[in-house]
């Protein structure tokens, strides 16, 4: 600040200016004078609207912070006589002290909970770019939010926060976000996959991204992760087991939609930038890439459909399902949910080994469809992902039904064994 420059920081207010309300919203202003001096003023009751008037407790708090009480009337203009506002004159090399006192006044006295509720006038000179304050910015410009979107909102609970997150990500994704079975939002962008999770028990959001899996040099991974954590702010990298993952936590009290979109853009950008270099340094493969030696998950699911002998899970060359499993699927297709564990056990001939084999097969099929769904999400094909998810759920229900059938068989076997034991023990002894 040079000469007689003035910097005004105002609190956002709900005052309707069109109603000609007397007074103004809370503000703090800085004025440069005498070459190296600054005067800082905090709005007093002489200027505040009735909604923001200071009571005795707040006046006392300002004085405790070090502000001088107003020294003259509203129409007085003698700077040397003091101010109509609470004020303080300090040399510019005490600017850090003024900044601290200003923050305390805005927070403790005027209850401004976050900088998004402040507006600043003339922070940059005309025709000049705004100063670089060190805030992270993505290289790709983000779509403009709805002009009616609130700057920040206090969530009323986890469900409310989840709804706020969904609304905030709709312009980012170009559509309402999809949720996986855990309720998280998978975001595929810039060659990376990031999950957006609303946490339980606290108003907070976690961004989670798998970077590298099946790494071949775990001892090297610890060093590389420490370098990333040293060089990159905001994102935390962790090596665990045979994979490297990235985390970013966002407090959501209040929740700021633009902050979520900005940090998600930075996260996806950095994950894509870092993952390829990490693979070159520590081995393994990017989490977005399929294992080269593995068959396509869709092919695996189709192969499992062709299994005939449930005791030979590794042999996918048979052309038909086992008759018992085919019978169960046909009965369920005719009347979904009508097949109970008792009927399933009867269809399987009360054969415990057969049921165990079918359970193993259906469990493997469920895994294959889950992998297929994840691959479809990564490829940006939500329709294919929905189909795979439907098949995965169907395989899971069939597995659950077979487990119920297994219980029926085991309980009957145990019951028969118990009855035979009781009959044997109670058989009359013959006398000699």
Short mmCIF file of C-alpha atoms in Angstrom, two decimals:
data_model
loop_
_atom_site.label_atom_id
_atom_site.label_comp_id
_atom_site.label_asym_id
_atom_site.label_seq_id
_atom_site.Cartn_x
_atom_site.Cartn_y
_atom_site.Cartn_z
CA UNK A 1 0.00 0.00 0.00
CA UNK A 2 1.34 3.38 -0.98
CA UNK A 3 0.32 6.97 -0.37
CA UNK A 4 -3.27 7.26 0.79
CA UNK A 5 -4.28 3.79 -0.45
CA UNK A 6 -7.35 2.30 1.22
CA UNK A 7 -8.14 -1.42 1.62
CA UNK A 8 -11.66 -2.37 2.68
CA UNK A 9 -12.65 -5.88 3.92
CA UNK A 10 -16.40 -6.33 4.38
CA UNK A 11 -18.48 -9.14 5.83
CA UNK A 12 -21.22 -10.46 3.57
CA UNK A 13 -24.59 -9.39 4.90
CA UNK A 14 -28.23 -10.28 4.39
CA UNK A 15 -29.17 -6.59 4.47
CA UNK A 16 -31.34 -5.60 1.52
CA UNK A 17 -29.76 -2.43 0.15
CA UNK A 18 -32.94 -1.52 -1.71
CA UNK A 19 -34.78 -1.04 1.57
CA UNK A 20 -32.56 1.97 2.43
CA UNK A 21 -31.60 0.36 5.72
CA UNK A 22 -29.63 2.72 7.96
CA UNK A 23 -26.11 1.57 8.58
CA UNK A 24 -23.89 -1.04 6.99
CA UNK A 25 -22.54 -4.53 7.46
CA UNK A 26 -19.36 -5.10 9.57
CA UNK A 27 -16.08 -4.10 7.94
CA UNK A 28 -12.39 -3.58 8.60
CA UNK A 29 -10.41 -1.00 6.65
CA UNK A 30 -6.73 -0.14 6.29
CA UNK A 31 -5.38 3.26 5.29
CA UNK A 32 -1.73 4.06 4.51
CA UNK A 33 -0.36 7.42 5.67
CA UNK A 34 2.89 9.21 6.57
CA UNK A 35 5.02 6.98 4.40
CA UNK A 36 5.36 3.94 6.65
CA UNK A 37 2.25 4.06 8.85
CA UNK A 38 -1.05 2.17 8.69
CA UNK A 39 -4.34 2.94 10.35
CA UNK A 40 -6.67 0.00 10.79
CA UNK A 41 -10.32 0.58 11.76
CA UNK A 42 -13.07 -1.80 12.85
CA UNK A 43 -16.65 -0.64 12.26
CA UNK A 44 -18.39 0.79 15.32
CA UNK A 45 -22.04 1.32 16.19
CA UNK A 46 -21.84 4.75 14.57
CA UNK A 47 -21.97 3.01 11.17
CA UNK A 48 -23.35 -0.49 11.76
CA UNK A 49 -26.93 -1.40 10.91
CA UNK A 50 -29.19 -2.35 13.80
CA UNK A 51 -28.79 -6.06 12.94
CA UNK A 52 -25.07 -5.87 13.68
CA UNK A 53 -24.82 -3.43 16.62
CA UNK A 54 -22.15 -4.26 19.19
CA UNK A 55 -23.24 -4.97 22.76
CA UNK A 56 -21.05 -4.28 25.78
CA UNK A 57 -19.47 -7.75 25.71
CA UNK A 58 -18.37 -7.31 22.09
CA UNK A 59 -17.07 -3.78 22.74
CA UNK A 60 -15.05 -5.15 25.66
CA UNK A 61 -13.69 -7.96 23.46
CA UNK A 62 -12.44 -5.47 20.83
CA UNK A 63 -10.69 -3.44 23.51
CA UNK A 64 -9.13 -6.62 24.94
CA UNK A 65 -7.72 -7.40 21.51
CA UNK A 66 -5.95 -4.04 21.51
CA UNK A 67 -8.29 -1.78 19.53
CA UNK A 68 -8.72 1.79 20.76
CA UNK A 69 -12.28 2.92 21.44
CA UNK A 70 -13.88 5.49 19.11
CA UNK A 71 -12.51 8.95 19.91
CA UNK A 72 -14.75 11.32 17.97
CA UNK A 73 -18.10 11.76 16.33
CA UNK A 74 -19.25 10.55 12.96
CA UNK A 75 -18.86 13.94 11.26
CA UNK A 76 -15.36 14.69 12.61
CA UNK A 77 -12.55 14.38 10.06
CA UNK A 78 -9.39 15.08 12.07
CA UNK A 79 -7.28 11.95 11.60
CA UNK A 80 -4.90 12.92 14.38
CA UNK A 81 -7.74 13.08 16.91
CA UNK A 82 -8.62 9.43 16.58
CA UNK A 83 -11.49 7.75 14.77
CA UNK A 84 -15.23 7.25 14.89
CA UNK A 85 -14.47 3.51 14.60
CA UNK A 86 -12.35 1.27 16.79
CA UNK A 87 -8.85 1.93 15.49
CA UNK A 88 -5.12 1.35 15.79
CA UNK A 89 -2.11 3.09 14.23
CA UNK A 90 0.99 0.99 13.64
CA UNK A 91 4.09 1.00 11.46
CA UNK A 92 3.95 -1.26 8.40
CA UNK A 93 6.48 -3.65 9.88
CA UNK A 94 3.73 -4.55 12.40
CA UNK A 95 1.36 -5.64 9.62
CA UNK A 96 1.40 -9.23 10.96
CA UNK A 97 0.05 -7.99 14.28
CA UNK A 98 -2.71 -6.04 12.51
CA UNK A 99 -3.61 -9.11 10.47
CA UNK A 100 -3.93 -11.22 13.62
CA UNK A 101 -6.10 -8.61 15.38
CA UNK A 102 -8.27 -8.24 12.28
CA UNK A 103 -8.93 -11.98 12.05
CA UNK A 104 -9.82 -12.14 15.75
CA UNK A 105 -12.20 -9.19 15.39
CA UNK A 106 -13.98 -10.71 12.40
CA UNK A 107 -14.22 -14.17 13.96
CA UNK A 108 -14.81 -13.47 17.66
CA UNK A 109 -16.83 -10.25 17.48
CA UNK A 110 -18.68 -10.38 14.15
CA UNK A 111 -18.91 -14.22 13.94
CA UNK A 112 -17.47 -14.50 10.42
CA UNK A 113 -16.71 -18.23 10.29
CA UNK A 114 -14.85 -18.50 6.96
CA UNK A 115 -13.11 -16.16 4.48
CA UNK A 116 -15.70 -17.02 1.81
CA UNK A 117 -18.09 -14.76 3.73
CA UNK A 118 -15.82 -11.74 3.15
CA UNK A 119 -15.52 -9.40 0.19
CA UNK A 120 -12.39 -7.35 -0.47
CA UNK A 121 -12.29 -4.11 -2.42
CA UNK A 122 -9.20 -3.00 -4.41
CA UNK A 123 -7.02 -5.92 -3.39
CA UNK A 124 -5.38 -5.68 -6.83
CA UNK A 125 -4.62 -2.53 -8.78
CA UNK A 126 -6.77 -1.76 -11.82
CA UNK A 127 -5.76 -3.59 -15.03
CA UNK A 128 -3.56 -5.99 -13.07
CA UNK A 129 -4.06 -9.66 -12.32
CA UNK A 130 -4.99 -10.67 -8.80
CA UNK A 131 -1.95 -11.54 -6.69
CA UNK A 132 -0.80 -15.14 -6.35
CA UNK A 133 -1.81 -16.08 -2.82
CA UNK A 134 -0.45 -19.63 -3.10
CA UNK A 135 -3.85 -21.28 -3.53
CA UNK A 136 -3.74 -24.47 -5.64
CA UNK A 137 -5.25 -24.22 -9.10
CA UNK A 138 -5.84 -26.96 -11.69
CA UNK A 139 -4.43 -26.48 -15.18
CA UNK A 140 -7.79 -27.33 -16.80
CA UNK A 141 -10.43 -24.61 -16.35
CA UNK A 142 -13.55 -25.77 -14.51
CA UNK A 143 -17.10 -25.11 -15.71
CA UNK A 144 -18.76 -22.08 -14.19
CA UNK A 145 -21.11 -23.01 -11.33
CA UNK A 146 -24.74 -22.05 -11.17
CA UNK A 147 -24.89 -18.35 -10.23
CA UNK A 148 -27.51 -19.24 -7.64
CA UNK A 149 -25.26 -21.85 -6.01
CA UNK A 150 -24.49 -20.88 -2.40
CA UNK A 151 -20.89 -20.03 -1.57
CA UNK A 152 -20.96 -22.23 1.51
CA UNK A 153 -23.54 -24.27 3.42
CA UNK A 154 -23.56 -25.84 6.88
CA UNK A 155 -24.65 -29.48 6.39
CA UNK A 156 -27.43 -30.73 8.68
CA UNK A 157 -26.12 -34.29 8.67
CA UNK A 158 -24.39 -36.88 6.51
CA UNK A 159 -27.33 -37.32 4.12
CA UNK A 160 -27.59 -33.56 3.64
CA UNK A 161 -23.83 -33.33 3.02
CA UNK A 162 -24.04 -36.18 0.48
CA UNK A 163 -26.79 -34.31 -1.36
CA UNK A 164 -24.66 -31.14 -1.36
CA UNK A 165 -21.70 -33.10 -2.76
CA UNK A 166 -23.90 -34.61 -5.51
CA UNK A 167 -25.15 -31.15 -6.50
CA UNK A 168 -21.62 -29.71 -6.47
CA UNK A 169 -20.24 -32.47 -8.72
CA UNK A 170 -23.05 -32.34 -11.30
CA UNK A 171 -21.49 -29.42 -13.27
CA UNK A 172 -18.05 -31.02 -12.85
CA UNK A 173 -19.20 -34.33 -14.40
CA UNK A 174 -21.81 -32.93 -16.75
CA UNK A 175 -24.45 -35.21 -15.19
CA UNK A 176 -25.63 -36.29 -11.74
CA UNK A 177 -22.91 -38.49 -10.19
CA UNK A 178 -23.17 -42.28 -9.95
CA UNK A 179 -22.57 -44.12 -6.66
CA UNK A 180 -20.94 -47.49 -6.13
CA UNK A 181 -22.19 -50.12 -3.67
CA UNK A 182 -20.47 -48.29 -0.79
CA UNK A 183 -22.19 -45.01 -1.65
CA UNK A 184 -18.96 -43.40 -2.93
CA UNK A 185 -18.69 -41.47 -6.19
CA UNK A 186 -16.13 -42.78 -8.72
CA UNK A 187 -14.73 -39.98 -10.88
CA UNK A 188 -12.74 -40.94 -13.98
CA UNK A 189 -10.81 -38.03 -15.46
CA UNK A 190 -7.37 -37.22 -16.88
CA UNK A 191 -6.52 -40.94 -16.99
CA UNK A 192 -7.12 -41.38 -13.26
CA UNK A 193 -9.80 -42.75 -10.95
CA UNK A 194 -10.67 -40.81 -7.78
CA UNK A 195 -13.38 -41.81 -5.30
CA UNK A 196 -15.29 -39.06 -3.46
CA UNK A 197 -16.40 -40.27 -0.02
CA UNK A 198 -18.58 -38.49 2.54
CA UNK A 199 -17.18 -39.65 5.87
CA UNK A 200 -19.17 -40.97 8.81
CA UNK A 201 -19.17 -39.22 12.16
CA UNK A 202 -17.74 -35.86 11.03
CA UNK A 203 -18.56 -33.21 8.42
CA UNK A 204 -15.67 -34.11 6.13
CA UNK A 205 -15.01 -35.46 2.64
CA UNK A 206 -12.23 -37.82 1.58
CA UNK A 207 -10.82 -38.04 -1.93
CA UNK A 208 -9.15 -41.42 -2.43
CA UNK A 209 -7.20 -42.63 -5.48
CA UNK A 210 -5.38 -45.93 -6.13
CA UNK A 211 -2.17 -45.12 -8.05
CA UNK A 212 -0.03 -48.25 -8.38
CA UNK A 213 -0.77 -51.89 -7.60
CA UNK A 214 1.26 -55.10 -7.72
CA UNK A 215 4.43 -53.05 -7.18
CA UNK A 216 7.62 -55.08 -7.46
CA UNK A 217 9.98 -52.93 -5.37
CA UNK A 218 8.19 -52.25 -2.04
CA UNK A 219 11.42 -51.18 -0.32
CA UNK A 220 11.84 -48.47 -2.98
CA UNK A 221 8.18 -47.42 -2.69
CA UNK A 222 8.65 -46.08 0.86
CA UNK A 223 11.36 -43.69 -0.33
CA UNK A 224 9.42 -42.52 -3.38
CA UNK A 225 6.29 -41.90 -1.30
CA UNK A 226 8.27 -39.81 1.21
CA UNK A 227 9.60 -37.67 -1.66
CA UNK A 228 6.06 -37.12 -2.98
CA UNK A 229 4.80 -36.13 0.46
CA UNK A 230 7.69 -33.67 0.76
CA UNK A 231 7.20 -32.06 -2.64
CA UNK A 232 3.40 -31.98 -3.03
CA UNK A 233 1.02 -30.12 -0.75
CA UNK A 234 -2.55 -31.11 0.16
CA UNK A 235 -2.33 -34.72 -1.12
CA UNK A 236 -0.97 -37.50 1.12
CA UNK A 237 0.61 -40.57 -0.48
CA UNK A 238 0.77 -43.92 1.33
CA UNK A 239 2.50 -47.21 0.41
CA UNK A 240 0.59 -50.15 1.88
CA UNK A 241 1.10 -53.79 0.98
CA UNK A 242 1.74 -54.01 -2.74
CA UNK A 243 0.06 -50.75 -3.70
CA UNK A 244 0.38 -46.97 -3.44
CA UNK A 245 -2.68 -44.83 -2.78
CA UNK A 246 -3.35 -41.10 -2.46
CA UNK A 247 -5.66 -39.32 0.00
CA UNK A 248 -6.99 -35.81 0.38
CA UNK A 249 -9.31 -34.70 3.19
CA UNK A 250 -11.64 -31.70 2.96
CA UNK A 251 -13.36 -30.26 6.05
CA UNK A 252 -17.01 -29.58 5.24
CA UNK A 253 -18.04 -27.24 8.05
CA UNK A 254 -19.12 -25.25 6.18
CA UNK A 255 -19.20 -27.09 2.85
CA UNK A 256 -17.96 -24.99 -0.09
CA UNK A 257 -18.94 -26.51 -3.49
CA UNK A 258 -16.26 -24.64 -5.46
CA UNK A 259 -13.56 -25.84 -3.06
CA UNK A 260 -14.58 -29.49 -3.65
CA UNK A 261 -14.54 -29.09 -7.43
CA UNK A 262 -11.17 -27.33 -7.39
CA UNK A 263 -9.49 -29.91 -5.13
CA UNK A 264 -11.00 -32.81 -7.10
CA UNK A 265 -9.62 -31.32 -10.33
CA UNK A 266 -6.19 -30.98 -8.72
CA UNK A 267 -6.36 -34.53 -7.35
CA UNK A 268 -7.24 -36.12 -10.71
CA UNK A 269 -4.56 -34.09 -12.45
CA UNK A 270 -1.82 -34.99 -9.96
CA UNK A 271 -2.77 -38.67 -9.82
CA UNK A 272 -2.47 -38.95 -13.58
CA UNK A 273 0.82 -37.05 -13.50
CA UNK A 274 2.40 -39.08 -10.68
CA UNK A 275 1.16 -42.64 -11.36
CA UNK A 276 3.12 -43.28 -14.57
CA UNK A 277 6.38 -42.02 -13.05
CA UNK A 278 5.84 -44.15 -9.95
CA UNK A 279 5.42 -47.32 -12.02
CA UNK A 280 8.73 -46.61 -13.74
CA UNK A 281 10.45 -46.18 -10.36
CA UNK A 282 8.93 -48.93 -8.22
CA UNK A 283 7.52 -51.41 -10.75
CA UNK A 284 4.00 -52.78 -10.83
CA UNK A 285 1.22 -51.30 -12.91
CA UNK A 286 -1.12 -48.32 -12.80
CA UNK A 287 -4.36 -49.06 -10.98
CA UNK A 288 -6.27 -47.93 -14.08
CA UNK A 289 -4.64 -50.63 -16.21
CA UNK A 290 -5.63 -54.29 -16.33
CA UNK A 291 -3.05 -56.95 -15.53
CA UNK A 292 -1.59 -57.98 -18.92
CA UNK A 293 -1.61 -61.68 -18.17
CA UNK A 294 -5.25 -61.75 -17.02
CA UNK A 295 -8.19 -62.39 -19.29
CA UNK A 296 -10.81 -59.70 -19.68
CA UNK A 297 -13.15 -59.76 -16.67
CA UNK A 298 -16.09 -59.97 -19.04
CA UNK A 299 -14.55 -63.07 -20.64
CA UNK A 300 -13.95 -64.57 -17.19
CA UNK A 301 -17.59 -64.10 -16.28
CA UNK A 302 -18.69 -65.71 -19.55
CA UNK A 303 -16.30 -68.64 -18.99
CA UNK A 304 -17.70 -69.24 -15.53
CA UNK A 305 -21.18 -69.36 -17.02
CA UNK A 306 -19.99 -72.30 -19.13
CA UNK A 307 -18.81 -74.42 -16.19
CA UNK A 308 -20.34 -77.90 -15.96
CA UNK A 309 -18.48 -79.62 -13.14
CA UNK A 310 -18.63 -77.50 -9.96
CA UNK A 311 -15.72 -79.43 -8.50
CA UNK A 312 -13.47 -78.32 -11.37
CA UNK A 313 -13.58 -74.54 -11.15
CA UNK A 314 -10.47 -74.07 -13.28
CA UNK A 315 -11.95 -75.89 -16.29
CA UNK A 316 -14.05 -73.35 -18.24
CA UNK A 317 -14.26 -75.37 -21.45
CA UNK A 318 -17.63 -77.07 -20.83
CA UNK A 319 -20.51 -75.66 -22.85
CA UNK A 320 -23.36 -75.86 -20.33
CA UNK A 321 -24.09 -75.07 -16.71
CA UNK A 322 -24.51 -77.88 -14.20
CA UNK A 323 -28.13 -79.08 -14.47
CA UNK A 324 -28.84 -78.29 -10.81
CA UNK A 325 -27.67 -74.69 -11.17
CA UNK A 326 -29.53 -74.31 -14.45
CA UNK A 327 -32.70 -75.57 -12.78
CA UNK A 328 -32.35 -73.05 -9.93
CA UNK A 329 -31.75 -70.18 -12.36
CA UNK A 330 -34.76 -71.14 -14.49
CA UNK A 331 -37.05 -71.42 -11.45
CA UNK A 332 -35.91 -68.03 -10.17
CA UNK A 333 -36.32 -66.45 -13.62
CA UNK A 334 -39.92 -67.68 -13.78
CA UNK A 335 -40.76 -66.32 -10.33
CA UNK A 336 -37.97 -64.20 -8.81
CA UNK A 337 -37.46 -64.88 -5.11
CA UNK A 338 -39.69 -67.97 -5.08
CA UNK A 339 -36.85 -70.47 -4.60
CA UNK A 340 -36.10 -71.02 -0.91
CA UNK A 341 -33.12 -72.91 0.61
CA UNK A 342 -35.24 -76.06 1.15
CA UNK A 343 -36.17 -76.25 -2.53
CA UNK A 344 -32.60 -75.43 -3.62
CA UNK A 345 -31.26 -78.25 -1.44
CA UNK A 346 -33.77 -80.67 -3.00
CA UNK A 347 -32.82 -79.59 -6.54
CA UNK A 348 -29.19 -80.34 -5.64
CA UNK A 349 -30.20 -83.79 -4.41
CA UNK A 350 -29.14 -82.94 -0.84
CA UNK A 351 -25.56 -83.34 -2.12
CA UNK A 352 -23.28 -81.35 0.15
CA UNK A 353 -20.26 -81.57 -2.19
CA UNK A 354 -22.29 -80.45 -5.18
CA UNK A 355 -23.62 -77.42 -3.29
CA UNK A 356 -20.11 -76.49 -2.10
CA UNK A 357 -18.88 -76.64 -5.70
CA UNK A 358 -21.72 -74.43 -6.91
CA UNK A 359 -21.05 -71.90 -4.12
CA UNK A 360 -17.41 -71.70 -5.17
CA UNK A 361 -18.38 -71.21 -8.81
CA UNK A 362 -20.93 -68.51 -8.08
CA UNK A 363 -18.49 -66.70 -5.78
CA UNK A 364 -15.91 -66.63 -8.56
CA UNK A 365 -18.53 -65.39 -10.99
CA UNK A 366 -19.51 -62.58 -8.61
CA UNK A 367 -15.86 -61.46 -8.43
CA UNK A 368 -15.53 -61.54 -12.22
CA UNK A 369 -18.63 -59.39 -12.72
CA UNK A 370 -17.42 -56.93 -10.08
CA UNK A 371 -14.12 -56.57 -11.92
CA UNK A 372 -16.00 -56.14 -15.19
CA UNK A 373 -18.12 -53.39 -13.65
CA UNK A 374 -15.04 -51.57 -12.36
CA UNK A 375 -13.39 -51.80 -15.78
CA UNK A 376 -16.51 -50.35 -17.39
CA UNK A 377 -16.48 -47.45 -14.93
CA UNK A 378 -12.84 -46.78 -15.71
CA UNK A 379 -13.63 -46.84 -19.43
CA UNK A 380 -16.42 -44.31 -18.91
CA UNK A 381 -19.21 -46.70 -19.94
CA UNK A 382 -21.96 -46.41 -17.29
CA UNK A 383 -24.44 -48.54 -19.30
CA UNK A 384 -22.03 -51.49 -19.41
CA UNK A 385 -21.25 -50.92 -15.73
CA UNK A 386 -24.97 -51.17 -14.89
CA UNK A 387 -25.28 -54.47 -16.78
CA UNK A 388 -22.25 -55.91 -14.97
CA UNK A 389 -23.54 -54.69 -11.62
CA UNK A 390 -26.90 -56.39 -12.25
CA UNK A 391 -25.16 -59.69 -13.04
CA UNK A 392 -22.93 -59.32 -9.99
CA UNK A 393 -25.95 -58.83 -7.72
CA UNK A 394 -27.68 -61.85 -9.28
CA UNK A 395 -24.61 -64.03 -8.67
CA UNK A 396 -24.47 -62.79 -5.07
CA UNK A 397 -28.14 -63.71 -4.49
CA UNK A 398 -27.57 -67.18 -5.97
CA UNK A 399 -24.56 -67.69 -3.72
CA UNK A 400 -26.63 -66.68 -0.69
CA UNK A 401 -29.39 -69.11 -1.72
CA UNK A 402 -26.88 -71.96 -2.08
CA UNK A 403 -25.44 -71.23 1.34
CA UNK A 404 -28.94 -71.53 2.75
CA UNK A 405 -29.32 -74.85 0.95
CA UNK A 406 -26.02 -76.03 2.42
CA UNK A 407 -27.32 -75.24 5.91
CA UNK A 408 -30.46 -77.30 5.22
CA UNK A 409 -28.36 -80.30 4.14
CA UNK A 410 -25.96 -80.05 7.10
CA UNK A 411 -28.76 -79.67 9.63
CA UNK A 412 -30.57 -82.71 8.22
CA UNK A 413 -27.39 -84.77 8.28
CA UNK A 414 -26.75 -83.75 11.88
CA UNK A 415 -30.37 -84.45 12.81
CA UNK A 416 -30.26 -87.90 11.23
CA UNK A 417 -26.98 -88.65 12.97
CA UNK A 418 -28.40 -87.56 16.32
CA UNK A 419 -31.51 -89.71 15.91
CA UNK A 420 -29.44 -92.76 15.03
CA UNK A 421 -27.24 -92.15 18.05
CA UNK A 422 -30.23 -91.81 20.37
CA UNK A 423 -31.84 -94.97 18.97
CA UNK A 424 -28.63 -96.90 19.43
CA UNK A 425 -28.16 -95.76 23.02
CA UNK A 426 -31.74 -96.50 24.04
CA UNK A 427 -31.95 -99.97 22.46
CA UNK A 428 -32.98 -102.55 25.19
CA UNK A 429 -30.17 -104.75 26.39
CA UNK A 430 -30.70 -108.51 26.04
CA UNK A 431 -30.19 -110.58 29.13
CA UNK A 432 -27.91 -113.54 29.01
#
